[in-house]
Short mmCIF file of C-alpha atoms in Angstrom, two decimals:
data_model
loop_
_atom_site.label_atom_id
_atom_site.label_comp_id
_atom_site.label_asym_id
_atom_site.label_seq_id
_atom_site.Cartn_x
_atom_site.Cartn_y
_atom_site.Cartn_z
CA MET J 1 25.38 -20.51 15.30
CA ALA J 2 24.99 -16.88 14.00
CA GLU J 3 21.40 -15.82 13.16
CA THR J 4 21.00 -15.19 9.36
CA THR J 5 19.34 -12.02 8.26
CA ARG J 6 16.25 -12.80 6.09
CA GLU J 7 16.71 -11.68 2.52
CA ARG J 8 13.86 -9.88 0.71
CA PRO J 9 13.46 -8.24 -2.55
CA GLY J 10 13.72 -4.36 -2.80
CA ILE J 11 10.88 -2.02 -3.61
CA ASP J 12 9.47 -2.42 -7.13
CA PRO J 13 11.28 -0.04 -9.31
CA THR J 14 8.28 1.64 -10.70
CA MET J 15 6.92 2.26 -7.29
CA GLN J 16 10.33 3.59 -6.06
CA ALA J 17 10.59 5.99 -9.10
CA LEU J 18 7.20 7.45 -7.99
CA LEU J 19 8.08 7.68 -4.36
CA ASP J 20 11.24 9.59 -5.12
CA ALA J 21 9.09 12.01 -7.36
CA ILE J 22 6.40 12.47 -4.67
CA PRO J 23 7.98 12.52 -1.07
CA PHE J 24 5.37 11.78 1.53
CA LYS J 25 6.79 12.26 5.00
CA PHE J 26 5.61 14.19 7.93
CA THR J 27 5.94 14.22 11.83
CA ALA J 28 3.11 15.24 14.64
CA ASP J 29 5.04 18.58 14.85
CA ASP J 30 4.17 19.40 11.23
CA GLY J 31 0.36 19.42 12.13
CA VAL J 32 -2.45 17.56 10.69
CA GLU J 33 -3.14 20.05 7.96
CA VAL J 34 0.27 19.43 6.42
CA ALA J 35 -0.29 15.69 6.46
CA ARG J 36 -3.82 16.10 4.80
CA GLU J 37 -2.40 18.29 2.08
CA LEU J 38 0.35 15.74 1.31
CA MET J 39 -2.35 13.10 1.12
CA ARG J 40 -4.45 15.11 -1.32
CA GLN J 41 -1.63 15.46 -3.63
CA LEU J 42 -1.47 11.63 -3.97
CA LYS J 43 -4.97 11.33 -5.50
CA THR J 44 -5.48 9.85 -8.93
CA PRO J 45 -6.07 12.29 -11.71
CA PRO J 46 -9.74 12.66 -12.53
CA GLU J 47 -9.01 11.85 -16.25
CA ALA J 48 -7.73 8.41 -15.27
CA LEU J 49 -10.89 7.34 -13.48
CA PRO J 50 -13.56 5.10 -14.97
CA ALA J 51 -16.94 6.82 -15.36
CA MET J 52 -20.01 5.76 -13.47
CA ARG J 53 -22.95 6.79 -11.64
CA ILE J 54 -22.15 8.53 -8.33
CA ASP J 55 -24.43 10.07 -5.59
CA GLU J 56 -23.51 12.14 -2.62
CA ARG J 57 -25.67 11.56 0.49
CA THR J 58 -25.82 12.28 4.26
CA VAL J 59 -26.84 9.25 6.13
CA GLY J 60 -27.09 8.16 9.76
CA TYR J 61 -28.61 5.78 12.25
CA GLY J 62 -29.80 6.36 15.90
CA ASP J 63 -28.12 9.44 17.52
CA ILE J 64 -25.77 9.78 14.52
CA THR J 65 -27.60 11.37 11.60
CA ASP J 66 -24.87 13.45 9.58
CA VAL J 67 -22.46 11.04 8.05
CA PRO J 68 -21.52 12.10 4.51
CA VAL J 69 -21.15 9.19 2.13
CA ARG J 70 -20.58 8.95 -1.69
CA ILE J 71 -22.27 6.13 -3.42
CA TYR J 72 -20.92 4.51 -6.61
CA TRP J 73 -22.77 2.15 -8.99
CA PRO J 74 -20.60 -0.06 -11.14
CA PRO J 75 -20.74 0.59 -14.84
CA ILE J 76 -22.67 -2.57 -15.75
CA GLU J 77 -26.04 -3.26 -17.32
CA GLN J 78 -27.43 -4.70 -14.10
CA HIS J 79 -28.77 -1.89 -11.75
CA ASP J 80 -30.73 -3.93 -9.13
CA ASN J 81 -30.01 -6.71 -6.71
CA LEU J 82 -26.38 -5.92 -6.74
CA PRO J 83 -24.07 -6.60 -3.81
CA VAL J 84 -22.96 -3.69 -1.76
CA VAL J 85 -19.43 -2.81 -0.33
CA VAL J 86 -19.11 -0.32 2.46
CA PHE J 87 -15.77 1.23 2.10
CA TYR J 88 -13.67 3.02 4.70
CA HIS J 89 -10.71 5.05 3.54
CA GLY J 90 -7.22 5.06 5.09
CA GLY J 91 -5.13 7.79 6.46
CA GLY J 92 -4.34 7.02 10.20
CA TRP J 93 -7.88 8.10 11.21
CA ALA J 94 -6.69 11.74 10.73
CA ILE J 95 -6.26 12.51 7.08
CA GLY J 96 -7.84 11.11 3.87
CA ASP J 97 -11.33 11.61 2.65
CA LEU J 98 -13.87 10.90 -0.09
CA ASP J 99 -11.76 12.55 -2.71
CA THR J 100 -8.32 11.13 -1.73
CA HIS J 101 -9.97 7.73 -2.13
CA ASP J 102 -12.27 8.37 -4.97
CA GLY J 103 -10.24 6.25 -7.32
CA VAL J 104 -9.93 3.40 -4.85
CA ALA J 105 -13.69 3.40 -4.36
CA ARG J 106 -14.46 3.32 -8.05
CA ALA J 107 -11.83 0.39 -8.43
CA HIS J 108 -13.78 -1.65 -5.91
CA ALA J 109 -17.10 -0.91 -7.57
CA VAL J 110 -15.65 -2.08 -11.01
CA GLY J 111 -13.62 -5.02 -9.65
CA ALA J 112 -16.49 -6.27 -7.60
CA GLU J 113 -19.35 -5.37 -9.73
CA ALA J 114 -20.98 -4.01 -6.70
CA ILE J 115 -22.36 -0.67 -5.30
CA VAL J 116 -19.85 1.01 -3.04
CA VAL J 117 -20.73 3.23 -0.25
CA SER J 118 -17.61 5.23 0.63
CA VAL J 119 -17.98 6.67 4.22
CA ASP J 120 -16.55 10.05 5.32
CA TYR J 121 -16.29 9.49 8.98
CA ARG J 122 -15.13 12.21 11.38
CA LEU J 123 -11.23 12.56 11.62
CA ALA J 124 -8.87 13.13 14.53
CA PRO J 125 -7.49 15.24 16.09
CA GLU J 126 -10.80 17.29 15.93
CA HIS J 127 -12.71 14.17 16.58
CA PRO J 128 -10.47 11.50 18.35
CA TRP J 129 -11.41 7.94 18.91
CA PRO J 130 -14.25 6.68 19.04
CA ALA J 131 -16.00 9.19 16.97
CA GLY J 132 -14.79 7.80 13.69
CA ILE J 133 -15.97 4.38 14.71
CA ASP J 134 -19.39 5.68 15.66
CA ASP J 135 -19.82 7.22 12.32
CA SER J 136 -18.67 4.05 10.42
CA TRP J 137 -21.08 1.99 12.30
CA ALA J 138 -24.02 4.33 11.89
CA ALA J 139 -23.27 4.22 8.18
CA LEU J 140 -23.09 0.55 8.05
CA ARG J 141 -26.52 0.12 9.87
CA TRP J 142 -27.94 2.52 7.49
CA VAL J 143 -26.76 0.55 4.40
CA GLY J 144 -28.16 -2.49 6.05
CA GLU J 145 -31.70 -0.89 6.10
CA HIS J 146 -31.32 1.05 2.90
CA ALA J 147 -29.56 -1.33 0.64
CA ASP J 148 -32.68 -2.26 -1.37
CA GLU J 149 -33.52 1.56 -2.31
CA LEU J 150 -29.99 1.66 -3.86
CA GLY J 151 -30.62 -1.40 -6.01
CA GLY J 152 -28.59 -3.49 -3.56
CA ASP J 153 -29.05 -6.85 -2.02
CA SER J 154 -29.10 -6.49 1.88
CA GLN J 155 -28.00 -10.13 2.14
CA ARG J 156 -24.84 -9.43 0.16
CA ILE J 157 -22.98 -6.73 2.19
CA ALA J 158 -19.24 -6.69 2.43
CA VAL J 159 -16.88 -4.11 4.10
CA ALA J 160 -13.47 -3.15 2.67
CA GLY J 161 -10.87 -0.52 3.73
CA ASP J 162 -7.25 0.28 3.59
CA SER J 163 -4.88 0.87 6.51
CA ALA J 164 -6.98 2.67 9.14
CA GLY J 165 -9.96 1.84 7.04
CA GLY J 166 -8.72 -1.71 7.26
CA ASN J 167 -8.87 -1.33 10.99
CA ILE J 168 -12.38 0.10 10.93
CA SER J 169 -13.51 -2.65 8.51
CA ALA J 170 -12.46 -5.25 10.91
CA VAL J 171 -14.06 -3.47 13.74
CA MET J 172 -17.33 -3.24 11.77
CA ALA J 173 -17.24 -6.89 11.05
CA GLN J 174 -17.09 -7.53 14.88
CA LEU J 175 -19.80 -5.13 15.61
CA ALA J 176 -22.11 -6.32 13.06
CA ARG J 177 -21.82 -9.87 14.48
CA ASP J 178 -22.10 -8.82 17.91
CA GLN J 179 -24.77 -6.08 17.82
CA GLY J 180 -27.44 -7.25 15.31
CA GLY J 181 -25.71 -5.33 12.54
CA PRO J 182 -26.31 -6.30 8.81
CA PRO J 183 -24.93 -9.78 8.13
CA LEU J 184 -21.74 -9.36 6.40
CA VAL J 185 -20.41 -11.82 3.69
CA PHE J 186 -16.86 -10.66 3.42
CA GLN J 187 -14.28 -8.25 4.76
CA LEU J 188 -11.42 -6.96 2.54
CA LEU J 189 -8.69 -5.68 4.69
CA TRP J 190 -5.85 -3.81 3.10
CA TYR J 191 -2.69 -3.49 5.17
CA PRO J 192 -4.81 -3.01 8.35
CA SER J 193 -3.85 -1.97 11.71
CA THR J 194 -4.99 -4.72 14.02
CA THR J 195 -3.00 -5.15 17.11
CA GLY J 196 -1.50 -1.98 18.52
CA ASP J 197 1.65 -3.95 19.01
CA MET J 198 4.70 -2.03 17.87
CA SER J 199 6.91 -4.71 19.07
CA LEU J 200 6.21 -6.78 15.97
CA PRO J 201 9.20 -7.16 13.75
CA SER J 202 7.77 -5.27 10.77
CA PHE J 203 7.74 -2.13 12.88
CA THR J 204 11.55 -2.40 13.34
CA GLU J 205 12.34 -3.63 9.87
CA ASN J 206 10.25 -0.90 8.28
CA ALA J 207 10.77 1.90 10.80
CA ASP J 208 11.84 4.26 7.98
CA ALA J 209 9.82 2.98 5.22
CA PRO J 210 8.15 5.24 2.56
CA ILE J 211 4.56 6.20 2.93
CA LEU J 212 4.26 5.15 6.54
CA ASN J 213 7.12 5.35 8.98
CA ARG J 214 7.64 5.41 12.74
CA ASP J 215 7.37 9.01 13.04
CA MET J 216 3.98 9.17 11.06
CA ILE J 217 2.76 6.25 13.19
CA ALA J 218 3.44 8.36 16.11
CA ALA J 219 1.67 11.24 14.80
CA PHE J 220 -1.65 9.37 13.91
CA LEU J 221 -1.70 7.69 17.46
CA GLN J 222 -1.11 11.15 19.09
CA TRP J 223 -3.91 12.50 17.16
CA TYR J 224 -6.35 9.58 17.20
CA LEU J 225 -5.70 8.60 20.90
CA PRO J 226 -4.70 11.69 22.74
CA ASP J 227 -5.51 10.39 26.27
CA THR J 228 -4.60 6.62 25.63
CA GLU J 229 -1.40 4.93 26.74
CA ILE J 230 -0.57 2.18 24.28
CA GLY J 231 2.40 0.55 26.14
CA GLU J 232 0.27 -2.42 26.94
CA PRO J 233 -1.31 -3.13 23.41
CA ASP J 234 -3.22 -6.32 24.78
CA LYS J 235 -5.30 -4.05 27.02
CA LEU J 236 -6.58 -1.92 24.01
CA SER J 237 -10.31 -1.93 23.28
CA PRO J 238 -11.09 -4.24 20.39
CA THR J 239 -12.55 -1.05 18.75
CA LEU J 240 -8.96 0.17 18.49
CA ALA J 241 -7.25 -3.30 18.31
CA PRO J 242 -9.56 -5.81 16.73
CA ALA J 243 -7.05 -8.45 17.26
CA ASN J 244 -7.83 -8.27 21.06
CA THR J 245 -11.50 -9.56 20.64
CA ALA J 246 -11.74 -12.64 22.92
CA ASP J 247 -13.77 -14.57 20.32
CA LEU J 248 -13.21 -14.21 16.80
CA SER J 249 -15.28 -17.10 15.61
CA GLY J 250 -18.26 -16.43 13.40
CA LEU J 251 -16.86 -13.46 11.57
CA PRO J 252 -17.15 -13.10 7.61
CA PRO J 253 -14.43 -14.62 5.50
CA ALA J 254 -11.50 -12.36 5.03
CA TYR J 255 -8.84 -11.28 2.38
CA ILE J 256 -5.86 -9.52 3.89
CA GLY J 257 -3.53 -7.76 1.70
CA THR J 258 -0.09 -6.66 3.09
CA ALA J 259 3.21 -5.17 1.93
CA GLU J 260 6.69 -6.40 2.73
CA HIS J 261 8.00 -2.81 3.02
CA ASP J 262 5.24 -1.89 5.52
CA PRO J 263 5.54 -1.29 9.31
CA LEU J 264 1.89 -2.95 9.45
CA ARG J 265 2.95 -6.12 7.63
CA ASP J 266 2.93 -8.26 10.67
CA ASP J 267 -0.25 -6.76 11.84
CA GLY J 268 -2.14 -8.23 8.89
CA ALA J 269 -0.35 -11.37 9.09
CA ARG J 270 -1.15 -11.70 12.93
CA TYR J 271 -4.83 -10.98 12.52
CA ALA J 272 -4.97 -13.75 9.53
CA GLU J 273 -3.44 -16.21 12.11
CA LEU J 274 -6.04 -15.40 14.84
CA LEU J 275 -8.93 -15.57 12.24
CA SER J 276 -7.76 -18.76 10.95
CA ALA J 277 -7.47 -20.18 14.42
CA ALA J 278 -10.93 -19.33 15.21
CA GLY J 279 -12.33 -21.01 12.10
CA VAL J 280 -12.75 -18.04 9.81
CA PRO J 281 -11.71 -18.44 6.21
CA VAL J 282 -8.85 -16.07 5.60
CA GLU J 283 -6.67 -15.48 2.59
CA LEU J 284 -3.35 -13.50 3.30
CA HIS J 285 -1.28 -12.26 0.57
CA ASN J 286 1.91 -10.38 1.43
CA GLU J 287 3.21 -8.40 -1.60
CA PRO J 288 7.06 -8.57 -1.44
CA THR J 289 8.09 -5.47 -3.57
CA LEU J 290 5.32 -3.07 -2.39
CA VAL J 291 4.86 -0.57 0.27
CA HIS J 292 1.94 0.70 2.60
CA GLY J 293 -0.70 2.29 0.56
CA PHE J 294 -0.29 0.23 -2.66
CA VAL J 295 -3.83 0.26 -3.68
CA ASN J 296 -3.60 4.04 -4.14
CA PHE J 297 -0.93 3.54 -6.54
CA ALA J 298 -2.63 0.81 -8.75
CA PRO J 299 -3.42 3.09 -11.59
CA VAL J 300 0.26 4.09 -12.28
CA VAL J 301 2.26 1.05 -10.70
CA PRO J 302 1.59 -2.29 -12.48
CA ALA J 303 2.78 -4.42 -9.55
CA ALA J 304 0.45 -2.49 -7.29
CA ALA J 305 -2.46 -3.15 -9.93
CA GLU J 306 -1.62 -6.79 -9.83
CA ALA J 307 -1.74 -6.72 -6.02
CA THR J 308 -5.20 -4.93 -5.86
CA ASN J 309 -6.67 -7.09 -8.51
CA ARG J 310 -6.10 -10.14 -6.38
CA GLY J 311 -8.01 -8.59 -3.67
CA LEU J 312 -10.81 -7.38 -5.62
CA ALA J 313 -11.07 -10.72 -7.39
CA ALA J 314 -11.65 -12.32 -3.97
CA LEU J 315 -14.20 -9.75 -3.20
CA LYS J 316 -16.22 -10.30 -6.28
CA ALA J 317 -16.01 -14.02 -5.89
CA ALA J 318 -17.53 -13.65 -2.37
CA LEU J 319 -20.22 -11.25 -3.46
CA HIS J 320 -21.28 -13.17 -6.62
CA PRO J 321 -21.18 -16.82 -5.42
#
């Protein structure tokens, strides 16, 4: 009997029109600065962003003392005992910054009614793995000790991130469990990289997808892991591939948002399966008409806004029980 091809809906028309208007594609040969400039062009116009109190700081923990962060307070009347979300931006561990994800960080502050600490971790190729992980961990430890002075509740801290930031958030949840970090109540993982396994079906199905394709993944891996052979993904460190952690029990509940037209779709689904099997409450939503990076497009694409709001509602519910 012939195998039938799985039918799936096309990309949301509004999203497709935007993708056609702003092509986003590069290779390793183009260089990281070209990729970074393309990412900057996608940021939300300032006039479209909600107003709120924002503060820039440099924080650290232990030997790492110089991690820039941007702190957002939600535009609500309550200003003390608020939950805190530590946010890690996406961009393949090599591009993206506090500005490219300013709108996303604000959306998390508004949607979750929480203080958001957005972390400007060091980027590859100048600072390959594990520099970004070290910075991210130092920032999380700092938040755990200083939440109160921000007006936050140190017992209601969550991590959130998109793409590479979703990878970092998953790693942070494991480190917090294993190394005496702040007790986390939730992890919001937007289309995270979790396995390093490019034999998963979504990598083939979406090899030429918009926003993230096979060549761009190769570039990110070349920059982030210049000396690492990833031919055997199950041997990667859990701080690269959090799905490789032997014991996933005891991690905070998770919401994982994936996109059908995304090479990382099955990465998110696989991690959800593993978390669930370990007894961790997890909610997985695959968005059938969306692409990688949809949270960044929420201000202008209604389908992306709906998908983003689903995850933010789960985050808010966890932080305001």
